């Protein structure tokens, strides 16, 4: 991020930026940077809080008035503790019932984890639908597959890495990546529509420790890391399970 | 309080050298563009991948929040905030409000997104290209947001 600012500034454009990782800004020396103490993924701090977000922006824009630089300033206001992942009980009561549903069709996976995954996807559907209705948007979609289709592909891949890719216009590893990211988005959009959905860290813990999808993703990570394929290996090393789930102490 | 899970990779971050410094008009006269490294784009755009990570995606200024999705390659940041409110990552609505309140001069016609886990030198040609496009859009201030 800091490097981009330097390139823009060299080409005559004034920049200011928000910084989430202070040491990166300390090393790259962007012209103007406002370090914020927020969670990665939330540079403006709080979703659905326009006043909070605009305070952050005004602080970043204020750096344009500095007479010389580089300028690296700490933003003083943090998000409330209740929004910052401190409440371990925040997800109590989260529900994901999977016992009441029939398999959606005869092409559904037959493996134990595949069957369970499809039931789980179906069980979350009402909450996902509610999320889409209330937010009037969804971030599910880059794979071009429905959640059911993405789940089928993931389940099939776990059983046979040579399984037929559901799209022929992209490399299979890319489709796989987009498919499991769409599933993650489907799950997290659904669960955060439930009342008292808790913090982002608890949502992540729920996804990777308490769901069938989480079990599938851990298994997928091992498969991708163990295989010799360059592209799947990259996914397994970098892009399936977050580092803080792998090494909780970090 | 933020997580610092990527801080350990700071050893890979190298200073580029030089301290360019551009000044300009007061904020209420400036035309502002947003540049994000959050790997966001329109639903119909080609998603980011490790082969296209050095590319950028165009985000028209008139876009609605429900048209934006994310295909960033990293799994090491929260996405639930973005799912609830685009503005926590890409504050275009807030920028429009600051324009309406005459805090800034105007909002650019086009904004841009990169995939942030890409080594910065790989992005340089595209950034230089964007600098020219931004100036054609009369932009004179850029707010960069990470993820």
Tab-separated table of C-alpha atoms in Angstrom:
chain	number	residue	atom	x	y	z
A	1	UNK	CA	0.000	0.000	0.000
A	2	UNK	CA	2.743	2.432	0.923
A	3	UNK	CA	4.546	1.669	-2.313
A	4	UNK	CA	1.484	2.566	-4.340
A	5	UNK	CA	1.319	5.935	-2.614
A	6	UNK	CA	4.940	6.637	-3.487
A	7	UNK	CA	4.377	5.765	-7.146
A	8	UNK	CA	1.315	8.014	-7.327
A	9	UNK	CA	3.115	10.834	-5.600
A	10	UNK	CA	6.111	10.521	-7.922
A	11	UNK	CA	3.673	10.945	-10.786
A	12	UNK	CA	2.235	14.143	-9.307
A	13	UNK	CA	-0.804	12.953	-7.328
A	14	UNK	CA	-1.170	13.823	-3.673
A	15	UNK	CA	-2.031	10.803	-1.558
A	16	UNK	CA	-3.126	9.959	1.911
A	17	UNK	CA	-3.732	6.466	3.184
A	18	UNK	CA	-5.048	4.341	5.965
A	19	UNK	CA	-2.547	1.869	7.378
A	20	UNK	CA	-3.567	-1.328	9.177
A	21	UNK	CA	-0.067	-2.685	9.749
A	22	UNK	CA	2.075	0.038	11.187
A	23	UNK	CA	5.411	-1.627	10.582
A	24	UNK	CA	4.684	-1.779	6.868
A	25	UNK	CA	4.237	1.988	6.781
A	26	UNK	CA	7.326	2.462	8.917
A	27	UNK	CA	9.330	0.544	6.340
A	28	UNK	CA	7.853	1.884	3.123
A	29	UNK	CA	7.626	5.536	4.193
A	30	UNK	CA	4.501	6.551	2.255
A	31	UNK	CA	4.024	10.336	2.116
A	32	UNK	CA	1.014	10.384	4.443
A	33	UNK	CA	-0.347	7.468	6.459
A	34	UNK	CA	-2.877	7.201	9.252
A	35	UNK	CA	-2.323	4.057	11.267
A	36	UNK	CA	-5.578	2.703	12.667
A	37	UNK	CA	-5.820	0.090	15.444
A	38	UNK	CA	-8.526	-1.904	13.695
A	39	UNK	CA	-8.839	-5.500	12.663
A	40	UNK	CA	-7.427	-6.554	9.301
A	41	UNK	CA	-10.264	-6.370	6.808
A	42	UNK	CA	-11.841	-3.316	8.431
A	43	UNK	CA	-9.760	-0.227	7.600
A	44	UNK	CA	-12.674	2.088	8.393
A	45	UNK	CA	-13.254	0.386	11.734
A	46	UNK	CA	-16.951	-0.317	12.115
A	47	UNK	CA	-19.473	-1.514	9.533
A	48	UNK	CA	-22.764	0.385	9.385
A	49	UNK	CA	-21.438	3.300	11.406
A	50	UNK	CA	-21.140	6.230	8.980
A	51	UNK	CA	-20.135	8.706	11.683
A	52	UNK	CA	-17.276	6.511	12.865
A	53	UNK	CA	-16.122	5.900	9.292
A	54	UNK	CA	-16.174	9.592	8.432
A	55	UNK	CA	-14.097	10.448	11.482
A	56	UNK	CA	-11.441	8.072	10.213
A	57	UNK	CA	-11.598	9.578	6.736
A	58	UNK	CA	-11.373	13.136	8.028
A	59	UNK	CA	-8.291	12.188	10.017
A	60	UNK	CA	-6.704	10.680	6.915
A	61	UNK	CA	-7.603	13.700	4.797
A	62	UNK	CA	-6.207	16.048	7.450
A	63	UNK	CA	-2.755	14.688	6.628
A	64	UNK	CA	-3.001	16.470	3.271
A	65	UNK	CA	-2.487	19.682	5.219
A	66	UNK	CA	0.902	18.600	6.542
A	67	UNK	CA	3.693	20.856	5.361
A	68	UNK	CA	6.261	18.115	4.921
A	69	UNK	CA	6.589	14.385	5.170
A	70	UNK	CA	6.617	11.451	5.322
A	71	UNK	CA	3.896	11.647	7.935
A	72	UNK	CA	2.793	8.611	9.950
A	73	UNK	CA	0.142	9.390	12.538
A	74	UNK	CA	-1.628	7.097	14.994
A	75	UNK	CA	-5.413	7.265	15.017
A	76	UNK	CA	-6.524	7.506	18.619
A	77	UNK	CA	-10.062	6.132	18.508
A	78	UNK	CA	-10.475	2.367	18.643
A	79	UNK	CA	-13.618	0.364	18.015
A	80	UNK	CA	-15.645	-0.595	21.098
A	81	UNK	CA	-14.364	-3.733	22.805
A	82	UNK	CA	-17.624	-5.519	22.053
A	83	UNK	CA	-16.895	-5.162	18.333
A	84	UNK	CA	-13.240	-6.091	18.561
A	85	UNK	CA	-13.394	-9.793	19.279
A	86	UNK	CA	-12.963	-9.597	23.036
A	87	UNK	CA	-16.228	-11.235	24.024
A	88	UNK	CA	-15.728	-14.982	24.073
A	89	UNK	CA	-19.413	-15.594	24.696
A	90	UNK	CA	-20.602	-13.462	21.847
A	91	UNK	CA	-21.586	-16.426	19.705
A	92	UNK	CA	-23.497	-18.350	22.341
A	93	UNK	CA	-26.771	-19.417	20.839
A	94	UNK	CA	-25.578	-19.578	17.249
A	95	UNK	CA	-27.479	-22.329	15.566
A	96	UNK	CA	-26.919	-24.442	12.529
A	97	UNK	CA	-29.414	-27.276	12.627
A	98	UNK	CA	-28.703	-29.958	10.065
A	99	UNK	CA	-31.049	-32.763	10.999
A	100	UNK	CA	-34.288	-31.753	9.363
A	101	UNK	CA	-33.446	-31.561	5.711
A	102	UNK	CA	-33.422	-33.932	2.808
A	103	UNK	CA	-30.630	-34.077	0.307
A	104	UNK	CA	-31.395	-31.617	-2.487
A	105	UNK	CA	-31.029	-33.968	-5.464
A	106	UNK	CA	-29.670	-37.272	-6.694
A	107	UNK	CA	-26.382	-35.733	-7.772
A	108	UNK	CA	-25.547	-34.825	-4.191
A	109	UNK	CA	-22.268	-36.133	-2.780
A	110	UNK	CA	-22.270	-39.572	-1.238
A	111	UNK	CA	-19.230	-39.246	1.017
A	112	UNK	CA	-19.902	-38.720	4.691
A	113	UNK	CA	-18.483	-35.223	4.692
A	114	UNK	CA	-20.179	-34.389	1.398
A	115	UNK	CA	-23.600	-35.425	2.673
A	116	UNK	CA	-23.102	-33.466	5.874
A	117	UNK	CA	-21.886	-30.437	3.954
A	118	UNK	CA	-24.921	-30.359	1.695
A	119	UNK	CA	-27.231	-30.628	4.697
A	120	UNK	CA	-25.404	-27.797	6.374
A	121	UNK	CA	-25.574	-25.602	3.268
A	122	UNK	CA	-29.302	-26.242	3.058
A	123	UNK	CA	-29.812	-25.547	6.754
A	124	UNK	CA	-28.197	-22.155	6.441
A	125	UNK	CA	-30.269	-21.175	3.405
A	126	UNK	CA	-33.041	-19.350	5.343
A	127	UNK	CA	-30.483	-17.250	7.183
A	128	UNK	CA	-28.581	-16.539	4.006
A	129	UNK	CA	-31.801	-15.483	2.284
A	130	UNK	CA	-32.605	-13.225	5.224
A	131	UNK	CA	-29.132	-11.684	5.033
A	132	UNK	CA	-29.508	-10.939	1.327
A	133	UNK	CA	-32.939	-9.453	1.863
A	134	UNK	CA	-31.934	-7.254	4.770
A	135	UNK	CA	-28.625	-6.099	3.302
A	136	UNK	CA	-29.896	-5.981	-0.278
A	137	UNK	CA	-26.670	-7.500	-1.476
A	138	UNK	CA	-24.456	-10.551	-1.288
A	139	UNK	CA	-20.750	-11.084	-1.769
A	140	UNK	CA	-21.355	-14.669	-2.869
A	141	UNK	CA	-20.856	-15.011	-6.578
A	142	UNK	CA	-17.328	-14.737	-8.015
A	143	UNK	CA	-17.217	-18.488	-8.704
A	144	UNK	CA	-20.360	-18.343	-10.799
A	145	UNK	CA	-21.649	-21.312	-8.796
A	146	UNK	CA	-24.511	-21.503	-6.357
A	147	UNK	CA	-23.647	-22.483	-2.811
A	148	UNK	CA	-25.004	-25.951	-3.501
A	149	UNK	CA	-22.923	-26.289	-6.663
A	150	UNK	CA	-19.836	-24.980	-4.867
A	151	UNK	CA	-20.425	-27.437	-2.023
A	152	UNK	CA	-20.777	-30.330	-4.446
A	153	UNK	CA	-17.547	-29.398	-6.162
A	154	UNK	CA	-15.665	-29.054	-2.891
A	155	UNK	CA	-16.986	-32.381	-1.648
A	156	UNK	CA	-16.125	-34.085	-4.932
A	157	UNK	CA	-12.643	-32.600	-4.896
A	158	UNK	CA	-12.001	-33.936	-1.411
A	159	UNK	CA	-12.725	-37.430	-2.709
A	160	UNK	CA	-10.993	-37.152	-6.068
A	161	UNK	CA	-8.697	-34.308	-7.029
A	162	UNK	CA	-9.190	-35.192	-10.698
A	163	UNK	CA	-12.924	-34.607	-10.439
A	164	UNK	CA	-14.586	-32.695	-13.271
A	165	UNK	CA	-14.300	-28.951	-12.743
A	166	UNK	CA	-17.715	-27.286	-13.094
A	167	UNK	CA	-16.280	-24.508	-15.265
A	168	UNK	CA	-14.102	-24.860	-18.322
A	169	UNK	CA	-13.208	-21.195	-18.776
A	170	UNK	CA	-10.815	-21.031	-15.836
A	171	UNK	CA	-8.089	-23.278	-14.446
A	172	UNK	CA	-9.500	-25.767	-11.926
A	173	UNK	CA	-7.436	-24.398	-9.021
A	174	UNK	CA	-8.876	-20.966	-9.623
A	175	UNK	CA	-12.420	-22.291	-9.734
A	176	UNK	CA	-11.771	-24.254	-6.550
A	177	UNK	CA	-10.494	-21.140	-4.788
A	178	UNK	CA	-13.491	-19.066	-5.859
A	179	UNK	CA	-15.871	-21.882	-4.947
A	180	UNK	CA	-14.659	-22.287	-1.377
A	181	UNK	CA	-14.475	-18.521	-0.892
A	182	UNK	CA	-18.087	-18.295	-2.034
A	183	UNK	CA	-18.981	-20.997	0.478
A	184	UNK	CA	-17.192	-19.089	3.238
A	185	UNK	CA	-19.091	-15.946	2.271
A	186	UNK	CA	-22.387	-17.863	2.164
A	187	UNK	CA	-21.802	-19.229	5.657
A	188	UNK	CA	-20.631	-15.991	7.237
A	189	UNK	CA	-23.339	-13.894	5.625
A	190	UNK	CA	-25.895	-16.399	6.884
A	191	UNK	CA	-24.622	-16.692	10.438
A	192	UNK	CA	-24.189	-12.948	10.881
A	193	UNK	CA	-27.866	-12.520	10.021
A	194	UNK	CA	-28.748	-14.381	13.210
A	195	UNK	CA	-29.440	-12.225	16.239
A	196	UNK	CA	-26.448	-11.530	18.446
A	197	UNK	CA	-24.085	-12.870	15.857
A	198	UNK	CA	-21.014	-11.809	17.786
A	199	UNK	CA	-17.611	-10.724	16.665
A	200	UNK	CA	-15.689	-11.388	13.490
A	201	UNK	CA	-13.172	-13.596	15.313
A	202	UNK	CA	-15.935	-15.720	16.749
A	203	UNK	CA	-17.526	-16.031	13.329
A	204	UNK	CA	-14.205	-17.255	11.996
A	205	UNK	CA	-13.765	-19.651	14.919
A	206	UNK	CA	-17.259	-20.964	14.351
A	207	UNK	CA	-16.604	-21.491	10.652
A	208	UNK	CA	-13.316	-23.329	11.054
A	209	UNK	CA	-13.952	-25.202	14.295
A	210	UNK	CA	-17.653	-25.921	14.471
A	211	UNK	CA	-18.976	-26.447	10.956
A	212	UNK	CA	-18.742	-29.224	8.413
A	213	UNK	CA	-17.428	-26.672	5.939
A	214	UNK	CA	-14.618	-25.895	8.351
A	215	UNK	CA	-13.755	-29.581	8.576
A	216	UNK	CA	-13.823	-29.753	4.789
A	217	UNK	CA	-11.524	-26.751	4.483
A	218	UNK	CA	-9.004	-28.184	6.919
A	219	UNK	CA	-9.043	-31.412	4.920
A	220	UNK	CA	-8.732	-29.474	1.665
A	221	UNK	CA	-5.721	-27.623	3.047
A	222	UNK	CA	-3.967	-30.911	3.812
A	223	UNK	CA	-4.781	-32.346	0.392
A	224	UNK	CA	-3.514	-29.260	-1.412
A	225	UNK	CA	-0.334	-29.093	0.663
A	226	UNK	CA	0.410	-32.793	0.213
A	227	UNK	CA	-0.068	-32.891	-3.540
A	228	UNK	CA	2.630	-31.924	-6.000
A	229	UNK	CA	0.559	-29.467	-7.997
A	230	UNK	CA	1.956	-25.928	-7.928
A	231	UNK	CA	-1.401	-24.147	-7.971
A	232	UNK	CA	-3.145	-26.314	-5.397
A	233	UNK	CA	0.009	-26.172	-3.293
A	234	UNK	CA	-0.173	-22.377	-3.304
A	235	UNK	CA	-3.752	-22.518	-2.093
A	236	UNK	CA	-2.881	-24.985	0.636
A	237	UNK	CA	-0.015	-22.905	1.923
A	238	UNK	CA	-1.617	-19.487	1.689
A	239	UNK	CA	-5.261	-19.293	1.005
A	240	UNK	CA	-7.604	-21.748	2.661
A	241	UNK	CA	-7.298	-21.528	6.440
A	242	UNK	CA	-6.281	-18.224	8.091
A	243	UNK	CA	-2.909	-18.137	9.822
A	244	UNK	CA	-4.489	-17.335	13.178
A	245	UNK	CA	-6.516	-20.544	13.000
A	246	UNK	CA	-3.393	-22.551	12.240
A	247	UNK	CA	-1.319	-20.830	14.914
A	248	UNK	CA	-3.813	-19.424	17.433
A	249	UNK	CA	-1.057	-17.936	19.587
A	250	UNK	CA	0.072	-15.512	16.861
B	1	UNK	CA	-8.300	-3.715	18.516
B	2	UNK	CA	-6.784	-5.028	15.351
B	3	UNK	CA	-5.124	-8.344	14.746
B	4	UNK	CA	-1.558	-8.198	13.621
B	5	UNK	CA	-1.357	-11.544	11.880
B	6	UNK	CA	0.558	-10.247	8.864
B	7	UNK	CA	3.045	-8.177	10.787
B	8	UNK	CA	5.552	-11.002	10.700
B	9	UNK	CA	5.817	-10.613	6.950
B	10	UNK	CA	7.118	-7.083	7.340
B	11	UNK	CA	10.624	-8.314	6.704
B	12	UNK	CA	9.563	-8.686	3.082
B	13	UNK	CA	8.638	-5.010	2.855
B	14	UNK	CA	11.407	-2.834	1.512
B	15	UNK	CA	11.486	0.944	1.221
B	16	UNK	CA	11.350	2.170	-2.354
B	17	UNK	CA	13.575	5.138	-1.726
B	18	UNK	CA	12.804	8.804	-2.176
B	19	UNK	CA	10.206	10.875	-0.435
B	20	UNK	CA	8.000	12.464	-3.102
B	21	UNK	CA	5.666	15.108	-1.763
B	22	UNK	CA	2.858	16.720	-3.705
B	23	UNK	CA	0.859	19.595	-2.291
B	24	UNK	CA	-2.402	21.025	-3.539
B	25	UNK	CA	-5.521	23.027	-2.886
B	26	UNK	CA	-7.522	22.897	0.312
B	27	UNK	CA	-9.559	19.724	0.785
B	28	UNK	CA	-12.846	21.382	-0.092
B	29	UNK	CA	-11.450	22.130	-3.546
B	30	UNK	CA	-10.025	18.708	-4.234
B	31	UNK	CA	-11.374	15.935	-6.420
B	32	UNK	CA	-10.840	12.650	-4.633
B	33	UNK	CA	-10.471	9.069	-5.859
B	34	UNK	CA	-10.362	5.897	-3.799
B	35	UNK	CA	-7.755	3.234	-4.431
B	36	UNK	CA	-8.148	0.021	-2.488
B	37	UNK	CA	-5.985	-3.069	-2.243
B	38	UNK	CA	-8.935	-5.135	-1.029
B	39	UNK	CA	-9.331	-7.161	-4.212
B	40	UNK	CA	-12.894	-5.968	-4.790
B	41	UNK	CA	-14.641	-5.641	-8.127
B	42	UNK	CA	-17.979	-5.730	-9.880
B	43	UNK	CA	-19.846	-9.041	-9.919
B	44	UNK	CA	-19.246	-9.459	-13.642
B	45	UNK	CA	-15.538	-8.625	-13.580
B	46	UNK	CA	-12.916	-11.329	-13.806
B	47	UNK	CA	-11.993	-12.297	-10.236
B	48	UNK	CA	-8.437	-11.768	-9.068
B	49	UNK	CA	-6.155	-14.784	-9.165
B	50	UNK	CA	-2.459	-15.310	-8.597
B	51	UNK	CA	-1.972	-14.880	-12.353
B	52	UNK	CA	-3.919	-11.637	-12.540
B	53	UNK	CA	-2.906	-10.245	-9.174
B	54	UNK	CA	-0.943	-7.370	-10.710
B	55	UNK	CA	-4.005	-6.146	-12.559
B	56	UNK	CA	-6.534	-3.627	-11.327
B	57	UNK	CA	-10.291	-3.433	-11.520
B	58	UNK	CA	-12.266	-0.303	-12.358
B	59	UNK	CA	-14.973	0.795	-9.950
B	60	UNK	CA	-17.241	3.429	-11.509
B	61	UNK	CA	-18.134	6.281	-9.199
B	62	UNK	CA	-21.850	5.665	-9.670
B	63	UNK	CA	-21.675	2.028	-8.615
B	64	UNK	CA	-24.034	0.673	-5.980
B	65	UNK	CA	-22.737	-1.326	-3.046
B	66	UNK	CA	-24.623	-4.446	-4.034
B	67	UNK	CA	-22.584	-4.658	-7.231
B	68	UNK	CA	-19.273	-5.199	-5.438
B	69	UNK	CA	-17.743	-8.520	-4.435
B	70	UNK	CA	-14.291	-9.557	-3.248
B	71	UNK	CA	-11.848	-12.146	-4.595
B	72	UNK	CA	-8.714	-11.178	-2.680
B	73	UNK	CA	-6.288	-14.089	-2.560
B	74	UNK	CA	-5.466	-13.929	1.146
B	75	UNK	CA	-7.516	-15.701	3.794
B	76	UNK	CA	-5.919	-13.710	6.609
B	77	UNK	CA	-8.378	-10.903	7.186
B	78	UNK	CA	-11.964	-10.487	8.243
B	79	UNK	CA	-14.549	-10.398	5.460
B	80	UNK	CA	-17.677	-10.204	7.576
B	81	UNK	CA	-17.351	-6.435	7.904
B	82	UNK	CA	-17.305	-6.064	4.111
B	83	UNK	CA	-20.271	-8.403	3.858
B	84	UNK	CA	-22.268	-6.172	6.170
B	85	UNK	CA	-21.141	-2.825	4.793
B	86	UNK	CA	-18.936	-2.132	1.788
B	87	UNK	CA	-17.923	1.162	3.329
B	88	UNK	CA	-15.858	-0.436	6.066
B	89	UNK	CA	-13.449	-1.372	3.261
B	90	UNK	CA	-14.315	0.946	0.402
B	91	UNK	CA	-15.958	4.104	1.771
B	92	UNK	CA	-17.528	5.409	-1.424
B	93	UNK	CA	-20.837	6.289	0.223
B	94	UNK	CA	-18.962	8.221	2.891
B	95	UNK	CA	-16.988	10.028	0.216
B	96	UNK	CA	-20.252	11.037	-1.472
B	97	UNK	CA	-21.517	12.339	1.863
B	98	UNK	CA	-18.330	14.359	2.367
B	99	UNK	CA	-18.855	15.822	-1.088
B	100	UNK	CA	-22.470	16.703	-0.251
B	101	UNK	CA	-21.252	18.345	2.933
B	102	UNK	CA	-18.637	20.297	0.978
B	103	UNK	CA	-15.841	18.751	3.004
B	104	UNK	CA	-14.219	17.618	-0.242
B	105	UNK	CA	-14.618	19.250	-3.626
B	106	UNK	CA	-15.895	16.295	-5.635
B	107	UNK	CA	-15.810	12.531	-6.072
B	108	UNK	CA	-13.894	11.085	-9.015
B	109	UNK	CA	-15.740	9.364	-11.809
B	110	UNK	CA	-13.595	6.248	-11.464
B	111	UNK	CA	-11.952	4.430	-8.586
B	112	UNK	CA	-9.694	1.393	-8.676
B	113	UNK	CA	-8.957	-1.822	-6.838
B	114	UNK	CA	-5.860	-3.966	-6.602
B	115	UNK	CA	-5.212	-7.288	-4.941
B	116	UNK	CA	-3.051	-6.248	-2.028
B	117	UNK	CA	-0.976	-9.338	-1.384
B	118	UNK	CA	0.912	-8.702	-4.618
B	119	UNK	CA	4.556	-7.560	-4.404
B	120	UNK	CA	4.547	-3.789	-4.864
B	121	UNK	CA	7.116	-3.661	-7.709
B	122	UNK	CA	4.815	-5.880	-9.790
B	123	UNK	CA	2.099	-3.251	-9.467
B	124	UNK	CA	4.248	-0.303	-10.553
B	125	UNK	CA	3.387	-0.314	-14.291
B	126	UNK	CA	-0.337	-0.386	-13.539
B	127	UNK	CA	-0.063	2.297	-10.898
B	128	UNK	CA	1.815	4.576	-13.288
B	129	UNK	CA	-0.909	3.963	-15.846
B	130	UNK	CA	-3.597	4.773	-13.304
B	131	UNK	CA	-1.857	7.984	-12.305
B	132	UNK	CA	-2.329	9.226	-15.861
B	133	UNK	CA	-5.960	8.166	-15.930
B	134	UNK	CA	-6.670	9.799	-12.590
B	135	UNK	CA	-5.207	13.078	-13.773
B	136	UNK	CA	-7.395	12.935	-16.875
B	137	UNK	CA	-10.305	12.627	-14.440
B	138	UNK	CA	-9.013	15.841	-12.795
B	139	UNK	CA	-8.263	13.960	-9.566
B	140	UNK	CA	-5.824	15.750	-7.271
B	141	UNK	CA	-6.099	13.681	-4.114
B	142	UNK	CA	-6.097	9.920	-3.636
B	143	UNK	CA	-7.219	8.067	-0.522
B	144	UNK	CA	-5.694	4.607	-0.374
B	145	UNK	CA	-7.365	1.980	1.786
B	146	UNK	CA	-5.884	-1.424	2.652
B	147	UNK	CA	-7.639	-4.521	3.836
